[in-house]
mmCIF file of C-alpha atoms in Angstrom:
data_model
loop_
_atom_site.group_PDB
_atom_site.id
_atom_site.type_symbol
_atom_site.label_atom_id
_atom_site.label_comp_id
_atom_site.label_asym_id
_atom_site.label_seq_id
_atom_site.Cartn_x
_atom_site.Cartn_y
_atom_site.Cartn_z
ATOM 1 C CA UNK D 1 6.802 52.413 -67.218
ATOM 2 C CA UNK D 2 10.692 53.470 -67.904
ATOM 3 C CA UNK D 3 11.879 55.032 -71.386
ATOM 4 C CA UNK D 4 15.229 53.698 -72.120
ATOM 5 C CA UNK D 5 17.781 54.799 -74.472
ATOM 6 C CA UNK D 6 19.889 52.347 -76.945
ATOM 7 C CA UNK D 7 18.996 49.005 -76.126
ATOM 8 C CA UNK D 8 19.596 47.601 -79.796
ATOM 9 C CA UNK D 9 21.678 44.885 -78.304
ATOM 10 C CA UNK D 10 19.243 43.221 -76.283
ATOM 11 C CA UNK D 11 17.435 39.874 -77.528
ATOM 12 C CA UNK D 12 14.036 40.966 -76.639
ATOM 13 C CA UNK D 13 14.470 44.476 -79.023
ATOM 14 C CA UNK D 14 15.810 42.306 -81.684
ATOM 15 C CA UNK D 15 12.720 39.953 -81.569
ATOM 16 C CA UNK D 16 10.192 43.358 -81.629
ATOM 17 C CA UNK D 17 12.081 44.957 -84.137
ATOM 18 C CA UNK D 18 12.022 41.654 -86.310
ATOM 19 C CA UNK D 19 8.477 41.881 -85.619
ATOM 20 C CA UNK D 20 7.805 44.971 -86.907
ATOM 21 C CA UNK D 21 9.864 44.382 -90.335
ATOM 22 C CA UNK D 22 7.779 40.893 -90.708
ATOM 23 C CA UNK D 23 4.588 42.294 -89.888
ATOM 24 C CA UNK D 24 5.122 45.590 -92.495
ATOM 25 C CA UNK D 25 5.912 42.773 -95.191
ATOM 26 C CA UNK D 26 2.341 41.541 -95.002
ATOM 27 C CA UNK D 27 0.258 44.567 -95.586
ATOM 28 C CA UNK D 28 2.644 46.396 -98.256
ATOM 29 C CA UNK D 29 5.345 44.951 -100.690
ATOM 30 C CA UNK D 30 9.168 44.952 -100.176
ATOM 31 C CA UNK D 31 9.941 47.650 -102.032
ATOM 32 C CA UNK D 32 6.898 49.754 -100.545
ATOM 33 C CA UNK D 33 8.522 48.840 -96.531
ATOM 34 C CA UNK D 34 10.504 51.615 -95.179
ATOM 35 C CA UNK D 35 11.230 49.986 -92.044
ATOM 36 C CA UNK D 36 14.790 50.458 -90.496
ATOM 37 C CA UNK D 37 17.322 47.521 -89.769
ATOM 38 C CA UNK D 38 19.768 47.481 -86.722
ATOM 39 C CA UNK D 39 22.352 49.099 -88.661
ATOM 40 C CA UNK D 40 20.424 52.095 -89.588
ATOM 41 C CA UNK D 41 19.203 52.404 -86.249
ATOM 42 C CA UNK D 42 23.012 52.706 -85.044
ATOM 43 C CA UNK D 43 23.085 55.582 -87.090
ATOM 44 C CA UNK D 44 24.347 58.514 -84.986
ATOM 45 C CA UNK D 45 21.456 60.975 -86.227
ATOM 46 C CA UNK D 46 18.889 58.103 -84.766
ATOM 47 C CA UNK D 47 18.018 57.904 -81.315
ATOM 48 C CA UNK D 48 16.487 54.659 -80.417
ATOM 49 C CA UNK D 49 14.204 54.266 -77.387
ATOM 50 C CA UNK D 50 12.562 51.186 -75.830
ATOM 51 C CA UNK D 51 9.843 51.027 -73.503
ATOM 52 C CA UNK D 52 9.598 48.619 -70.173
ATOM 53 C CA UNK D 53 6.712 47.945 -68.323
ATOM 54 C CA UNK D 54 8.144 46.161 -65.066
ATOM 55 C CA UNK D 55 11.181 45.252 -67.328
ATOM 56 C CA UNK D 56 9.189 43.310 -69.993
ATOM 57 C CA UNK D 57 9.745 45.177 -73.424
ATOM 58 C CA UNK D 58 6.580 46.883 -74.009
ATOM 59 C CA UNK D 59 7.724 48.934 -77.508
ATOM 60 C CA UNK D 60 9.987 51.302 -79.263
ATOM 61 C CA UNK D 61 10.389 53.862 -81.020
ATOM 62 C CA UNK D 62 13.300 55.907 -82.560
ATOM 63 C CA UNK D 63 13.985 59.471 -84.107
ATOM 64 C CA UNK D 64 15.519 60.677 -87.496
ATOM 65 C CA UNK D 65 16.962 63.874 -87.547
ATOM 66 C CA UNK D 66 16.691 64.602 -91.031
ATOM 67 C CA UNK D 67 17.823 68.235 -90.495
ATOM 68 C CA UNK D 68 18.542 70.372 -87.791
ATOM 69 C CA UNK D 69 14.697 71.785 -87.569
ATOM 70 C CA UNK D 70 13.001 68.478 -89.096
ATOM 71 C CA UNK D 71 12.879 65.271 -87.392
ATOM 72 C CA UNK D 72 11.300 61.621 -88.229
ATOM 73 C CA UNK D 73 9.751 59.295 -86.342
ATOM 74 C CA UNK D 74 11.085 55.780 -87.590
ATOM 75 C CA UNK D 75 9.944 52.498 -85.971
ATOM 76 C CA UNK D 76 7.121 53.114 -83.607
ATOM 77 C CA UNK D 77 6.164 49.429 -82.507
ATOM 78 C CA UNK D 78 4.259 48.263 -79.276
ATOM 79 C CA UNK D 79 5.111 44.571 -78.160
ATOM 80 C CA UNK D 80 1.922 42.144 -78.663
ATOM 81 C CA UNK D 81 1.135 41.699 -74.847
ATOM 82 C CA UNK D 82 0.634 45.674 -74.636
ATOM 83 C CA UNK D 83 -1.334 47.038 -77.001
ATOM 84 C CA UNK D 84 -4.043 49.355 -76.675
ATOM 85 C CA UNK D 85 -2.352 50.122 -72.668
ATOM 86 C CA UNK D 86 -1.314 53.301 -73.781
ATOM 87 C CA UNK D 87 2.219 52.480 -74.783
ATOM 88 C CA UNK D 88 1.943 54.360 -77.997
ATOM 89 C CA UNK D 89 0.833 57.392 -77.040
ATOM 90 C CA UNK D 90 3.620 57.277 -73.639
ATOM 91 C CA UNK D 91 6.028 56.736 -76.322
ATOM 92 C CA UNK D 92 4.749 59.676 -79.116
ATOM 93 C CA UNK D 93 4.621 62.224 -76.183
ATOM 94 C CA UNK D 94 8.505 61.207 -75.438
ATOM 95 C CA UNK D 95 9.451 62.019 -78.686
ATOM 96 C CA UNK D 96 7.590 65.295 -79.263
ATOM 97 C CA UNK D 97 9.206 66.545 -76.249
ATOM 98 C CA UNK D 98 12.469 65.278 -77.349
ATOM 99 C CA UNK D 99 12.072 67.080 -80.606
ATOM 100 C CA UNK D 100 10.694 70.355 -79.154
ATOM 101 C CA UNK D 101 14.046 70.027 -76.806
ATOM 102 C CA UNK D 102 16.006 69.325 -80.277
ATOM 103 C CA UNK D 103 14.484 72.912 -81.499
ATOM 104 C CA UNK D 104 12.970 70.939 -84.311
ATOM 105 C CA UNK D 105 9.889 73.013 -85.792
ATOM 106 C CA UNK D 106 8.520 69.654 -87.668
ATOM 107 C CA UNK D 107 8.229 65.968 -87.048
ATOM 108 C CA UNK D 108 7.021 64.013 -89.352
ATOM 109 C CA UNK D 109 6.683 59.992 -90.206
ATOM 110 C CA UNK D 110 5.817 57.194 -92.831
ATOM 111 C CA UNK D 111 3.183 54.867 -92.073
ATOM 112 C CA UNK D 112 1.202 52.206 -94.121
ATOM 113 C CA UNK D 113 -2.014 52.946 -95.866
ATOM 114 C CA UNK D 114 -4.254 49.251 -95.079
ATOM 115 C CA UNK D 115 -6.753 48.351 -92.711
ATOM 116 C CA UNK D 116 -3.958 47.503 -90.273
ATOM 117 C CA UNK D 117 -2.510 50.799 -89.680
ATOM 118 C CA UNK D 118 -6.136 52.559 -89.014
ATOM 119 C CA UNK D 119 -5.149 52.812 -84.933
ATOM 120 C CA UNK D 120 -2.079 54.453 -85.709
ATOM 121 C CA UNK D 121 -3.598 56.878 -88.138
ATOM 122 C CA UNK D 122 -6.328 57.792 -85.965
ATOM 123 C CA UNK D 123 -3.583 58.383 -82.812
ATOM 124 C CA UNK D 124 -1.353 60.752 -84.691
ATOM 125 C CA UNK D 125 -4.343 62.366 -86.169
ATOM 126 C CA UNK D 126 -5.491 62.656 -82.446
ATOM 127 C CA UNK D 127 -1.678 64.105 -81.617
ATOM 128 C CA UNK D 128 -1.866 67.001 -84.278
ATOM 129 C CA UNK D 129 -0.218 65.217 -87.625
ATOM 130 C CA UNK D 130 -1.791 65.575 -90.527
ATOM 131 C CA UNK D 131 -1.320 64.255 -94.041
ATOM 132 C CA UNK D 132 1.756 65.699 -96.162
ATOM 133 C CA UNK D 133 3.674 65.331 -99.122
ATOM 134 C CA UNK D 134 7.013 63.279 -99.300
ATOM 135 C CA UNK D 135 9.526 64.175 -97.322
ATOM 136 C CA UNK D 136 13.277 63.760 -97.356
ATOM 137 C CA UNK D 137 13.800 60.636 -99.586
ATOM 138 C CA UNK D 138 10.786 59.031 -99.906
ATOM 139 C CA UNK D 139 8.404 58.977 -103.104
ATOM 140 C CA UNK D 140 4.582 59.142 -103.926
ATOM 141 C CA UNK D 141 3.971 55.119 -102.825
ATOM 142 C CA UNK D 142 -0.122 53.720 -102.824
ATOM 143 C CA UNK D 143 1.291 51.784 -99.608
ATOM 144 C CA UNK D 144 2.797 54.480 -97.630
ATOM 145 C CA UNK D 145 0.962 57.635 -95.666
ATOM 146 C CA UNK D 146 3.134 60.508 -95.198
ATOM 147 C CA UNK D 147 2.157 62.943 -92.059
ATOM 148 C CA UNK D 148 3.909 66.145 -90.336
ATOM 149 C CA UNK D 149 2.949 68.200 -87.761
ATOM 150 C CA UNK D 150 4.788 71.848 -86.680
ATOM 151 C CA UNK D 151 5.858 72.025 -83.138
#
């Protein structure tokens, strides 16, 4: 397994990350899907990271700094072929570090509420997040889950 930095360019991200916005679509309305495009993931205050398992795209994940002590966690996606390998929780411990080296004292993230999101609940329940209010722009939403955890 190798973490990579900015690989927005490359076909295979494009295809997970289309993926992802497809597969939020089906388990919570437009306006309810707070997943991030490959403009906003340019964004210089996002850090985008892939993960390769023998050079076959195995997931992503990218961080928000939302402030200089408060970060996000913004498209965490595992490719098809490697779920439940671990991929996940490889890429949730490479961002907590990356925050702790950031000096950030809180992470937090936006998931869905349905049936479909239960394994990543339970994993960042199992990493020390817990539920929260909104946070930076988002609003009270029946589809969305907010969580933070202090580091």
């Amino acid at each position: 397994m190798k973490i990579y930095t900015n690989e927005l360019e490359k076909n295979d991200v494009v295809v997970l990350l289309t993926e992802h916005h497809e597969d939020m679509l089906k388990h919570s309305p437009e306006e309810s899907v707070h997943a991030l495009d490959l403009s906003a993931l340019k964004k210089p205050e996002i850090t985008f990271w892939t993960i390769r398992v023998n050079n076959k795209l195995a997931g992503c994940c990218a961080l928000n700094e939302l402030d200089k002590t408060h970060g996000e966690i913004k498209s965490m996606r595992t490719s098809q072929k490697f779920l439940r390998q671990g991929i996940a929780k490889k890429l949730l411990q490479h961002v907590l570090a990356q925050a702790k080296q950031r000096s950030y004292t809180k992470l937090s993230l936006e998931t869905g509420t349905k049936e479909a999101f239960k394994p990543a609940h339970k994993m960042y329940h199992k990493f020390g997040f817990t539920p929260c209010l909104p946070f930076g722009n988002y609003q009270e939403d029946p589809y969305s889950l907010f969580m933070s955890k202090a580091i």
